[in-house]
Coordinates of C-alpha atoms in Angstrom, one line a residue:
M222 CA 33.7 -28.6 -23.1
L223 CA 31.9 -25.6 -23.2
G224 CA 28.6 -25.3 -21.7
T225 CA 27.3 -25.0 -25.0
Q226 CA 28.7 -27.8 -26.8
W227 CA 27.4 -29.7 -23.8
I228 CA 23.9 -28.4 -24.6
V229 CA 24.0 -29.6 -28.3
K230 CA 25.8 -32.9 -27.2
T231 CA 22.8 -33.5 -25.1
L232 CA 20.1 -32.2 -27.6
K233 CA 21.5 -34.7 -30.3
E234 CA 21.3 -37.6 -27.5
K235 CA 17.8 -37.0 -26.5
G236 CA 16.9 -37.1 -30.6
V237 CA 16.8 -33.7 -31.4
T238 CA 17.7 -33.1 -35.0
I239 CA 16.0 -29.7 -35.8
V240 CA 15.4 -26.5 -33.6
F241 CA 13.7 -23.5 -33.7
G242 CA 14.8 -20.2 -32.9
Y243 CA 16.2 -16.7 -33.2
P244 CA 19.7 -15.5 -32.1
G245 CA 20.8 -12.7 -30.3
G246 CA 23.2 -11.1 -27.8
Q247 CA 23.0 -13.4 -24.8
I248 CA 22.7 -16.7 -26.8
M249 CA 25.1 -16.1 -29.5
P250 CA 27.4 -18.5 -27.7
L251 CA 25.1 -21.5 -28.2
Y252 CA 24.5 -20.1 -31.6
D253 CA 28.2 -20.5 -32.1
A254 CA 27.9 -24.2 -31.1
L255 CA 24.9 -24.9 -33.2
Y256 CA 26.8 -23.5 -36.3
D257 CA 28.5 -27.1 -37.0
G258 CA 26.9 -28.8 -34.1
G259 CA 25.1 -31.4 -36.3
I260 CA 21.8 -29.9 -35.7
E261 CA 19.6 -28.4 -38.3
H262 CA 18.4 -24.5 -37.0
V263 CA 15.1 -23.3 -38.5
L264 CA 15.2 -19.4 -38.4
C265 CA 11.6 -18.3 -37.8
R266 CA 11.5 -14.6 -38.0
H267 CA 9.7 -13.7 -34.5
E268 CA 10.4 -16.0 -31.5
Q269 CA 6.8 -16.7 -30.8
G270 CA 6.8 -18.0 -34.3
A271 CA 9.8 -20.1 -33.1
A272 CA 7.8 -21.5 -29.9
M273 CA 5.2 -22.3 -32.3
A274 CA 7.0 -23.7 -34.7
A275 CA 8.4 -26.3 -32.1
I276 CA 4.8 -26.9 -31.0
G277 CA 3.8 -27.8 -34.2
Y278 CA 7.0 -30.2 -34.7
A279 CA 6.0 -31.6 -31.4
R280 CA 2.3 -32.3 -31.8
A281 CA 2.9 -33.7 -35.4
T282 CA 5.6 -36.5 -34.2
G283 CA 4.6 -36.8 -30.4
K284 CA 8.5 -35.7 -30.1
T285 CA 9.8 -32.9 -27.8
G286 CA 9.8 -29.5 -29.9
V287 CA 12.9 -27.3 -29.0
C288 CA 12.9 -23.6 -29.1
I289 CA 15.9 -20.9 -28.4
A290 CA 15.9 -17.3 -27.8
T291 CA 18.0 -14.6 -26.4
S292 CA 17.6 -12.7 -23.1
G293 CA 14.8 -9.8 -22.7
P294 CA 12.4 -9.2 -25.5
G295 CA 13.5 -12.5 -27.3
A296 CA 12.4 -14.6 -24.0
T297 CA 9.0 -12.7 -23.6
N298 CA 8.5 -13.3 -27.0
I299 CA 8.3 -17.0 -26.5
I300 CA 5.8 -16.6 -23.3
T301 CA 2.7 -16.9 -25.2
G302 CA 4.1 -20.1 -26.9
L303 CA 5.1 -21.7 -24.0
A304 CA 1.4 -21.0 -22.2
D305 CA 0.0 -22.3 -25.3
A306 CA 1.8 -25.7 -25.1
L307 CA 1.3 -25.7 -21.2
I308 CA -2.4 -25.5 -21.7
D309 CA -2.3 -28.3 -24.7
S310 CA 0.0 -30.3 -23.0
V311 CA 2.8 -29.9 -25.4
P312 CA 6.3 -31.1 -24.6
I313 CA 8.3 -28.5 -25.4
V314 CA 11.9 -27.2 -24.1
A315 CA 13.2 -23.5 -24.5
I316 CA 16.1 -22.7 -24.0
T317 CA 16.8 -19.2 -23.0
G318 CA 20.2 -16.9 -22.8
Q319 CA 20.8 -14.8 -20.0
V320 CA 23.0 -11.9 -19.0
P321 CA 26.2 -13.1 -17.1
T322 CA 25.4 -14.2 -13.6
K323 CA 27.1 -11.3 -12.1
L324 CA 25.0 -9.2 -13.9
I325 CA 21.7 -10.6 -12.6
G326 CA 19.5 -8.0 -10.9
T327 CA 21.5 -5.0 -11.9
D328 CA 18.9 -4.2 -14.9
A329 CA 21.6 -4.6 -17.3
F330 CA 20.8 -4.6 -21.2
Q331 CA 18.1 -7.0 -22.4
E332 CA 18.0 -8.3 -18.7
V333 CA 14.5 -9.5 -17.7
D334 CA 13.4 -11.9 -15.1
V335 CA 12.3 -14.9 -17.6
L336 CA 12.0 -17.5 -14.7
G337 CA 9.7 -15.3 -13.1
L338 CA 8.0 -14.5 -15.7
S339 CA 7.4 -18.2 -17.0
L340 CA 6.3 -19.7 -13.8
A341 CA 2.7 -19.5 -14.6
C342 CA 3.0 -21.0 -18.1
T343 CA 5.4 -23.8 -17.6
K344 CA 5.4 -27.1 -16.3
H345 CA 9.0 -26.2 -14.7
S346 CA 11.6 -23.3 -14.9
Y347 CA 15.2 -23.4 -14.5
L348 CA 17.6 -20.5 -14.5
I349 CA 20.9 -22.2 -13.8
D350 CA 23.2 -20.3 -11.6
D351 CA 26.1 -22.8 -11.4
A352 CA 27.8 -24.5 -14.5
H353 CA 28.2 -28.0 -12.7
D354 CA 24.4 -28.1 -12.4
L355 CA 24.0 -27.8 -16.5
P356 CA 24.4 -31.6 -17.1
N357 CA 21.4 -32.5 -14.4
I358 CA 19.0 -30.0 -15.2
L359 CA 19.6 -30.4 -19.4
E360 CA 18.4 -34.4 -18.5
E361 CA 15.8 -33.7 -15.9
A362 CA 14.2 -30.8 -18.3
F363 CA 13.5 -33.7 -21.1
N364 CA 12.6 -36.1 -18.5
L365 CA 9.9 -33.7 -17.1
A366 CA 8.4 -32.5 -20.6
N367 CA 7.7 -36.0 -21.1
S368 CA 7.1 -37.7 -17.9
G369 CA 3.0 -37.7 -16.7
R370 CA 1.5 -35.0 -18.4
P371 CA 3.3 -33.5 -20.9
G372 CA 4.4 -29.9 -21.0
P373 CA 7.0 -27.0 -21.5
I374 CA 9.8 -26.6 -19.9
L375 CA 12.4 -23.5 -19.7
I376 CA 15.9 -23.4 -19.2
D377 CA 17.6 -20.0 -18.8
V378 CA 21.0 -20.4 -19.3
P379 CA 23.3 -17.1 -18.6
K380 CA 26.0 -16.4 -21.0
D381 CA 28.8 -17.1 -18.4
I382 CA 27.5 -20.5 -18.1
Q383 CA 27.3 -21.2 -21.6
L384 CA 31.1 -19.9 -22.0
A385 CA 32.1 -22.2 -19.0
N386 CA 34.8 -25.1 -20.0
L387 CA 34.4 -28.0 -17.4
E388 CA 34.8 -31.9 -17.6
Y389 CA 30.8 -32.2 -17.5
Q390 CA 30.6 -35.5 -17.4
N391 CA 31.8 -35.6 -14.1
Y392 CA 28.9 -33.9 -12.7
L393 CA 26.1 -36.3 -14.4
T394 CA 23.4 -37.7 -11.9
P395 CA 23.9 -41.9 -11.4
P396 CA 21.0 -43.1 -13.5
S397 CA 19.2 -44.6 -10.5
L398 CA 18.3 -40.8 -9.5
K399 CA 16.8 -39.9 -12.5
I400 CA 13.1 -39.4 -13.2
A401 CA 11.3 -42.9 -13.4
Q402 CA 9.8 -43.4 -16.7
N403 CA 7.8 -46.7 -16.2
K404 CA 4.1 -45.2 -15.9
T405 CA 2.9 -48.7 -14.6
Q406 CA 4.4 -48.4 -11.6
L407 CA 4.2 -44.6 -11.4
Y408 CA 0.2 -45.0 -11.7
P409 CA -0.7 -48.4 -10.0
I410 CA -4.6 -49.2 -10.6
L411 CA -6.5 -51.1 -7.9
P412 CA -8.3 -54.2 -8.6
D413 CA -11.2 -52.9 -6.9
D414 CA -11.4 -49.8 -9.1
I415 CA -11.7 -51.4 -11.6
K416 CA -14.0 -53.9 -10.8
Q417 CA -16.2 -50.7 -9.7
A418 CA -15.6 -48.9 -12.9
K419 CA -16.6 -52.5 -15.2
Q420 CA -19.9 -52.2 -12.6
M421 CA -20.6 -48.4 -13.7
I422 CA -20.4 -49.5 -17.5
T423 CA -22.5 -52.5 -17.1
Q424 CA -25.2 -50.7 -14.9
A425 CA -25.4 -47.6 -17.5
Q426 CA -28.5 -47.7 -19.9
K427 CA -27.2 -44.3 -21.5
P428 CA -23.2 -44.4 -21.4
I429 CA -20.9 -41.9 -23.7
L430 CA -17.6 -41.5 -24.1
Y431 CA -16.5 -38.2 -23.4
I432 CA -12.7 -38.3 -25.4
G433 CA -10.2 -35.6 -24.6
G434 CA -6.6 -34.5 -25.8
G435 CA -5.2 -37.1 -23.0
V436 CA -6.3 -40.1 -24.9
G437 CA -4.0 -39.5 -27.9
L438 CA -1.1 -37.8 -25.6
S439 CA -1.3 -41.5 -24.1
G440 CA -0.5 -42.9 -27.4
A441 CA -4.1 -44.9 -26.5
I442 CA -5.7 -44.4 -29.9
S443 CA -5.8 -48.2 -30.6
E444 CA -6.9 -49.1 -27.2
L445 CA -9.7 -46.4 -27.4
R446 CA -10.8 -47.7 -30.9
S447 CA -10.9 -51.2 -29.8
F448 CA -12.8 -50.0 -26.7
M449 CA -15.5 -48.4 -29.0
E450 CA -15.8 -51.4 -31.3
L451 CA -16.1 -53.6 -28.6
T452 CA -18.7 -51.7 -26.3
Q453 CA -20.3 -49.5 -29.4
I454 CA -20.7 -46.7 -26.6
P455 CA -21.5 -43.5 -28.4
S456 CA -18.7 -41.2 -28.3
V457 CA -18.0 -36.9 -28.4
S458 CA -14.8 -35.4 -28.9
T459 CA -13.4 -32.2 -27.4
L460 CA -11.3 -30.1 -30.3
K461 CA -7.9 -31.3 -28.9
G462 CA -9.6 -34.9 -29.0
L463 CA -10.5 -34.7 -32.7
G464 CA -8.6 -37.5 -34.9
V465 CA -8.6 -40.0 -31.9
A466 CA -12.0 -41.7 -32.3
D467 CA -13.1 -43.9 -35.5
I468 CA -15.1 -41.5 -37.2
N469 CA -16.5 -44.3 -39.0
N470 CA -17.9 -46.0 -35.8
P471 CA -21.9 -45.6 -36.5
Y472 CA -22.2 -43.8 -32.8
Y473 CA -19.5 -41.5 -33.0
L474 CA -21.3 -38.0 -32.5
G475 CA -18.3 -35.9 -33.3
L476 CA -17.6 -32.2 -31.8
V477 CA -19.2 -31.6 -28.4
G478 CA -19.4 -27.9 -26.9
M479 CA -20.1 -24.4 -27.7
H480 CA -19.5 -25.2 -31.2
G481 CA -20.6 -28.9 -31.2
A482 CA -22.5 -31.0 -33.3
K483 CA -26.3 -30.6 -32.1
A484 CA -26.7 -34.2 -31.7
A485 CA -23.6 -34.9 -29.7
N486 CA -24.8 -32.3 -27.1
L487 CA -28.2 -33.4 -26.5
A488 CA -26.8 -37.0 -26.4
V489 CA -24.5 -35.9 -23.8
Q490 CA -27.4 -34.3 -22.0
E491 CA -29.2 -37.3 -21.6
C492 CA -26.8 -39.7 -20.7
D493 CA -26.1 -41.5 -17.3
L494 CA -22.9 -42.4 -17.5
L495 CA -20.1 -39.9 -18.6
I496 CA -17.0 -41.9 -19.4
A497 CA -14.3 -38.8 -19.4
L498 CA -11.0 -39.9 -20.8
G499 CA -8.2 -37.2 -20.9
V500 CA -10.4 -34.1 -20.7
R501 CA -10.3 -31.2 -18.6
F502 CA -13.9 -30.5 -18.6
D503 CA -13.4 -27.1 -20.3
D504 CA -16.0 -24.3 -20.1
R505 CA -16.0 -23.9 -23.9
V506 CA -17.4 -28.0 -23.4
T507 CA -19.4 -28.0 -20.4
G508 CA -21.1 -24.6 -20.9
N509 CA -23.3 -24.3 -17.6
L510 CA -21.2 -26.7 -15.6
N511 CA -24.0 -27.6 -13.2
E512 CA -26.5 -28.2 -16.3
F513 CA -23.6 -30.3 -18.0
A514 CA -24.6 -33.9 -18.5
R515 CA -26.4 -33.2 -15.1
H516 CA -28.3 -36.8 -15.1
A517 CA -24.7 -38.9 -15.7
K518 CA -22.0 -40.1 -13.2
V519 CA -19.1 -39.7 -13.9
L520 CA -16.1 -42.1 -14.5
H521 CA -12.9 -39.8 -15.1
I522 CA -9.7 -41.3 -16.1
D523 CA -6.9 -38.9 -16.6
I524 CA -2.8 -39.3 -15.9
D525 CA -3.1 -35.7 -13.9
Q526 CA -4.7 -36.2 -10.7
A527 CA -5.6 -32.2 -10.3
E528 CA -7.9 -32.8 -13.2
I529 CA -9.9 -35.3 -11.5
N530 CA -12.6 -33.6 -9.4
K531 CA -11.4 -30.5 -10.1
L532 CA -14.8 -29.3 -12.0
R533 CA -16.6 -31.7 -11.9
Q534 CA -17.2 -34.1 -9.0
S535 CA -16.4 -37.9 -10.2
H536 CA -18.2 -40.4 -8.8
L537 CA -15.1 -42.7 -9.6
G538 CA -11.8 -41.0 -10.6
L539 CA -9.0 -42.9 -12.0
Q540 CA -5.2 -41.5 -11.8
G541 CA -3.8 -43.7 -14.6
D542 CA -2.4 -44.0 -18.3
I543 CA -5.5 -44.4 -20.3
K544 CA -3.3 -46.8 -22.8
Q545 CA -3.1 -49.3 -19.8
V546 CA -6.2 -48.6 -18.1
L547 CA -9.0 -48.4 -20.9
P548 CA -8.1 -52.6 -21.7
L549 CA -8.9 -53.4 -18.5
L550 CA -12.4 -52.3 -18.9
N551 CA -13.2 -53.8 -22.2
Q552 CA -16.3 -55.8 -21.8
T553 CA -19.9 -55.9 -23.9
V554 CA -22.8 -53.9 -23.1
S555 CA -26.6 -54.2 -23.7
I556 CA -27.5 -50.4 -25.3
D557 CA -29.8 -51.1 -27.6
N558 CA -32.5 -48.7 -26.9
W559 CA -29.8 -45.6 -26.5
H560 CA -28.5 -47.0 -29.8
K561 CA -32.3 -46.0 -31.4
K562 CA -31.7 -42.9 -29.6
I563 CA -28.8 -41.9 -31.1
N564 CA -29.4 -42.6 -34.5
Q565 CA -32.5 -40.6 -34.2
L566 CA -30.6 -37.6 -32.9
K567 CA -28.1 -38.3 -35.7
A568 CA -31.3 -38.0 -38.4
Q569 CA -32.9 -35.5 -36.8
Y570 CA -29.8 -33.0 -36.7
P571 CA -27.4 -33.5 -39.6
T572 CA -24.9 -31.4 -40.8
R573 CA -26.3 -28.8 -43.5
Y574 CA -24.6 -27.8 -46.4
D575 CA -27.5 -26.3 -48.5
H576 CA -26.7 -22.7 -48.9
P577 CA -28.1 -20.4 -51.6
G578 CA -26.5 -17.9 -53.9
E579 CA -23.3 -17.9 -55.5
A580 CA -21.5 -17.1 -52.7
I581 CA -18.8 -19.4 -51.2
Y582 CA -20.0 -21.3 -47.9
A583 CA -17.1 -22.2 -45.7
P584 CA -18.2 -25.5 -44.4
T585 CA -18.9 -27.1 -47.8
L586 CA -15.2 -25.9 -48.8
L587 CA -13.6 -27.2 -45.8
K588 CA -15.8 -30.4 -46.3
T589 CA -14.5 -30.7 -50.0
I590 CA -11.0 -30.0 -49.2
S591 CA -11.3 -32.8 -46.2
E592 CA -12.7 -35.2 -49.0
R593 CA -9.8 -34.2 -51.4
K594 CA -6.6 -34.5 -48.6
S595 CA -4.5 -37.6 -48.6
A596 CA -5.1 -39.5 -45.5
N597 CA -1.8 -38.1 -44.0
T598 CA -2.4 -34.4 -44.5
I599 CA -1.7 -32.4 -41.5
V600 CA -4.3 -29.7 -41.2
T601 CA -3.4 -26.5 -38.7
T602 CA -5.5 -23.7 -38.1
D603 CA -5.6 -20.4 -36.4
V604 CA -8.1 -19.3 -34.1
G605 CA -11.6 -17.8 -35.1
Q606 CA -14.7 -18.9 -37.0
H607 CA -12.5 -20.8 -39.6
Q608 CA -11.0 -22.8 -36.7
M609 CA -14.5 -23.9 -35.8
W610 CA -15.7 -24.5 -39.3
T611 CA -12.2 -26.8 -40.0
A612 CA -13.0 -28.9 -36.6
Q613 CA -16.7 -29.1 -37.5
H614 CA -16.3 -30.3 -41.2
M615 CA -13.2 -31.5 -41.7
C616 CA -12.4 -35.4 -40.8
F617 CA -8.7 -36.9 -39.3
N618 CA -7.7 -40.0 -38.9
H619 CA -5.4 -39.0 -36.0
P620 CA -5.0 -36.2 -33.4
Q621 CA -1.1 -35.3 -35.1
N622 CA -2.9 -34.5 -38.3
F623 CA -5.0 -31.5 -36.7
I624 CA -2.9 -29.3 -35.0
T625 CA -4.8 -25.8 -33.4
S626 CA -4.6 -24.0 -30.5
S627 CA -7.2 -25.4 -28.4
G628 CA -6.9 -24.2 -24.7
L629 CA -5.5 -20.9 -25.2
G630 CA -6.7 -20.0 -28.4
T631 CA -3.6 -18.1 -29.7
M632 CA -4.3 -16.2 -32.9
G633 CA -0.9 -16.3 -35.4
F634 CA -0.7 -19.8 -34.6
G635 CA -1.1 -21.4 -37.6
L636 CA 1.3 -20.4 -39.8
P637 CA 4.4 -21.3 -37.4
S638 CA 3.0 -24.5 -36.3
A639 CA 2.7 -25.6 -40.2
V640 CA 6.3 -24.5 -40.4
G641 CA 6.9 -27.0 -37.5
A642 CA 4.8 -29.7 -38.9
Q643 CA 6.3 -29.5 -42.4
M644 CA 9.9 -29.8 -41.0
A645 CA 8.6 -32.8 -38.6
R646 CA 7.1 -34.5 -41.7
P647 CA 8.6 -33.4 -45.3
N648 CA 6.6 -36.0 -47.1
D649 CA 3.0 -35.0 -46.0
C650 CA 0.9 -32.6 -46.9
V651 CA 0.5 -29.8 -44.8
I652 CA -2.7 -26.9 -45.0
C653 CA -2.8 -24.2 -42.9
V654 CA -6.2 -23.0 -42.7
S655 CA -6.2 -19.5 -41.7
G656 CA -8.4 -16.3 -41.4
D657 CA -8.0 -12.8 -42.5
G658 CA -7.2 -11.6 -38.9
S659 CA -5.0 -14.6 -37.3
F660 CA -2.7 -14.4 -40.7
M661 CA -1.7 -10.8 -39.8
M662 CA -0.3 -11.8 -36.5
N663 CA 2.7 -14.2 -37.5
V664 CA 2.9 -13.0 -41.2
Q665 CA 6.5 -12.9 -41.1
E666 CA 6.9 -16.8 -41.0
L667 CA 6.2 -16.7 -44.7
T668 CA 9.8 -15.7 -44.9
T669 CA 10.6 -18.9 -43.0
I670 CA 8.6 -20.9 -45.5
K671 CA 10.5 -19.3 -48.5
R672 CA 14.0 -20.1 -47.1
K673 CA 13.2 -23.6 -46.1
K674 CA 11.1 -23.9 -49.2
L675 CA 8.4 -25.9 -47.4
P676 CA 5.6 -26.8 -49.7
I677 CA 3.0 -25.5 -47.0
K678 CA -0.6 -24.9 -48.5
I679 CA -2.6 -21.8 -47.1
V680 CA -6.2 -21.8 -47.5
L681 CA -7.1 -18.3 -46.1
I682 CA -10.8 -17.3 -45.4
D683 CA -11.2 -14.1 -45.6
N684 CA -14.6 -12.1 -44.3
Q685 CA -12.7 -8.5 -43.8
R686 CA -13.9 -9.2 -40.3
L687 CA -12.5 -10.5 -37.0
G688 CA -15.3 -12.9 -37.7
M689 CA -15.8 -14.6 -34.3
V690 CA -15.4 -11.3 -32.1
R691 CA -17.9 -9.5 -35.0
Q692 CA -20.2 -12.9 -34.6
W693 CA -20.5 -12.5 -30.5
Q694 CA -21.2 -8.1 -31.3
E695 CA -24.1 -9.2 -33.4
L696 CA -25.7 -11.5 -31.2
F697 CA -24.8 -10.7 -27.8
F698 CA -24.0 -6.8 -27.9
N699 CA -26.7 -5.3 -29.8
E700 CA -24.8 -5.3 -33.2
R701 CA -22.6 -2.6 -31.6
Y702 CA -19.3 -3.9 -34.1
S703 CA -16.3 -2.1 -32.2
E704 CA -13.4 -2.5 -33.8
T705 CA -13.7 -5.7 -35.9
N706 CA -13.7 -4.3 -39.4
L707 CA -10.6 -6.1 -41.4
S708 CA -11.6 -3.7 -44.8
D709 CA -8.2 -2.5 -45.1
N710 CA -6.0 -5.4 -44.9
P711 CA -3.2 -5.6 -47.6
D712 CA -3.9 -7.7 -50.8
F713 CA -3.0 -10.9 -49.7
L714 CA -1.9 -12.3 -53.3
M715 CA 0.2 -9.8 -53.4
L716 CA 1.9 -9.7 -50.0
A717 CA 2.2 -13.9 -51.1
K718 CA 3.7 -12.5 -54.2
A719 CA 6.5 -11.1 -52.2
F720 CA 7.5 -13.9 -50.5
D721 CA 7.7 -16.0 -53.8
I722 CA 4.3 -17.7 -52.8
P723 CA 1.9 -18.1 -55.9
G724 CA -1.6 -18.3 -55.5
Q725 CA -5.5 -17.1 -56.6
T726 CA -8.5 -15.5 -55.0
I727 CA -11.8 -17.2 -55.2
N728 CA -15.5 -15.7 -54.6
K729 CA -17.9 -18.1 -55.6
K730 CA -18.6 -21.7 -55.6
S731 CA -18.1 -22.2 -59.1
Q732 CA -14.4 -21.7 -58.9
I733 CA -13.9 -24.2 -55.7
D734 CA -13.1 -27.3 -58.1
T735 CA -10.5 -25.8 -60.1
A736 CA -8.7 -23.8 -57.5
L737 CA -8.3 -26.9 -55.3
D738 CA -6.6 -28.9 -58.1
N739 CA -4.2 -25.9 -58.3
L740 CA -3.8 -26.0 -54.4
F741 CA -3.1 -29.7 -54.5
N742 CA -1.0 -29.9 -57.5
S743 CA 1.3 -27.2 -56.3
K744 CA 4.9 -28.1 -55.9
G745 CA 5.7 -25.6 -53.5
A746 CA 3.9 -23.0 -51.1
Y747 CA 0.6 -22.2 -52.4
L748 CA -1.8 -19.4 -51.2
L749 CA -5.7 -19.9 -51.7
H750 CA -7.7 -16.4 -50.9
V751 CA -11.5 -17.6 -50.5
C752 CA -13.8 -14.6 -50.1
I753 CA -16.7 -15.3 -48.3
D754 CA -19.6 -12.7 -46.5
E755 CA -18.9 -11.0 -44.1
L756 CA -22.1 -12.1 -42.3
E757 CA -21.3 -15.6 -41.9
N758 CA -21.6 -16.9 -38.7
V759 CA -20.7 -20.3 -37.0
W760 CA -23.6 -22.8 -36.2
P761 CA -24.4 -24.3 -33.4
L762 CA -23.8 -22.2 -31.0
V763 CA -24.3 -22.5 -27.0
P764 CA -24.7 -18.9 -26.0
P765 CA -22.4 -18.0 -22.5
G766 CA -23.7 -19.1 -19.6
A767 CA -26.3 -21.8 -21.4
A768 CA -26.9 -25.7 -21.0
N769 CA -25.5 -27.2 -24.3
E770 CA -29.1 -28.3 -25.2
N771 CA -29.9 -24.4 -25.6
M772 CA -28.0 -24.2 -28.7
L773 CA -28.6 -21.5 -31.3
D774 CA -28.7 -22.6 -35.0
R775 CA -28.8 -21.5 -38.7
S776 CA -32.5 -21.0 -38.1
C777 CA -31.7 -17.6 -36.6
E778 CA -30.4 -16.4 -39.6
E779 CA -33.4 -17.9 -41.7

C-alpha cells in the first residue's frame, strides 16, 4: 500500500478516531488517504488552532491527540502548539508534509527545516528519509508520546515517502524490540527508599502535599485522594494540578504560588516537609526559589529523573510512577497542632467576594458559574487575568475538566482547545473562559465551531485591556501603560453573529443570573460577553523576586 494508507491504518490501530489539521501542497497525499480512510478530520482554520485542538482532545481524554499540517508555513504554525504540549507534558503526534527527499536542502517552495525547528519543543522528532522506516517510526512515535513523561512527537514525511508503494508489513520491527510499557519494570522502587520516605513523613510535624500535574498524568487521582484521607496531610495544588485533590478535604488549601491562596502560600512557607508529587518547582509557584519552603525537607516523587534536584535539592528523590509509589507510603500521622494552624490560616485569610457597586466582579461571576455547572463540565481558558480568576474561584473534580496553558502561557489557547475537548466528549458541556486580548488570537476557530455545530459556551471577560500586562504596568512600571489598551476591539456580539453564534452582553451584577440561564440553556454555541472594570486586578500577587509570604492583596486598592 501507499505510505499514506499505512499512516491511516496505523492511526486506526492506535485508536485514533479524530484528527485536527489543515491541508496543503506537500501533505495532500495524506489528505487523499483520509478522504475515505474512516477517520474523522476536523478542519481548523489555522495550524496553530489544529495543534491546540489536539491538545484539548488529549487533555480531555488522556488519549494521544493528532494534528496534521503541510510543509513550510503549515509546519511552522504548529510549533507553538508543540511547545505548549511539551511544557505541559501532553501526548501529541504531529504529522507534517515535507518537500520530496530529492528537493530537501534546495530551498524548494514551502521548504523549512521543521526537524531543526522542532527539536527544542518536542519530546522527539523524525524526518523520514526512507519509506522502509515508516512503520517503525509510526509505532515508536506513539509509544514515545505516552511512555514515561508524556510529550509531543513530530513526524516530518516528504511527499515521495507518502506516495511510496511498498509491502510495509515486511518492515515492522519484531514486538520484542518495541519500547517497554511496563512502568513497574522501568522504574523499580527500592524498599530502603520507601522506608526512608515513610520515616520522613512520620517524623514531620508540619508536612504539606505539593500536588502537580504529574499526579493526573499518572492516573493516580484515587491514590492521591486516599492518601489525603488517610493521612490528613494539608495540601496545595499547582495550576496544572487543579482537579486532582479532593476539594472537600478540610485541609486542602487550593492554588499555590504567584496568584495562590494566601493560606496556601503561608502554609508552604511554614512547613517542615514538602512532599512534591509530579511538580517542576516552577518559578510561578516558588517565587524566590531560595526562600520557597525554606524550613522544609523535600521528598520529591516524579517519573522524570531530570526534574529531581533540577531546581530544588531533594532530601530524598524517588523516580517512579506516582500511581505505584504513593500507596506504598500510606500510613497514619499525628499532626493535630498543624491542623489547628491550617484551620487558623483558612479562617484568617478567606476568599473575599465582597465588591462595591453595580459592576460585575469577575471572581464572583466565575464562582457562580462553577456552582451551576455540572460535575463533568470541561472548562478551558486562555491566558491572563481571567485564567487566574478561573483557577482561584472555580472548582474541578478531575484534571481532565480544567484545560489551560499552564507552562507556556499561550494566549489564543482557549478556543481551539475547547474545540478539541468538545470533539472528544460530545455529551459533556464545554465552557471556554477567555479574555478580550486572548480571544482575538485564534478567533478564526469560531468557524470550526460553526462547521462542526459544537455547543461550546464562551464566557468572554472584557476589560478592554491586555489585563495582566496592564496590572503589572500599574504595579511595577509606574503606571506607564504601553500598548495595553484594547478599546478598539470589534463588537464581539456582532462578530459571533457572523458565525451564527448567538449571545448577549452584560455589565451589571443584577444581570448575571438571567444571563447564565441563557448560557446554560442554549442548545448550541453561545457567547456571554461580560464587561468589567478595566482597573480590576488579580489578588493575591507575589511580586517578582519576592518570597511567597510577601503577597500583595486587595488592601493595595482599598
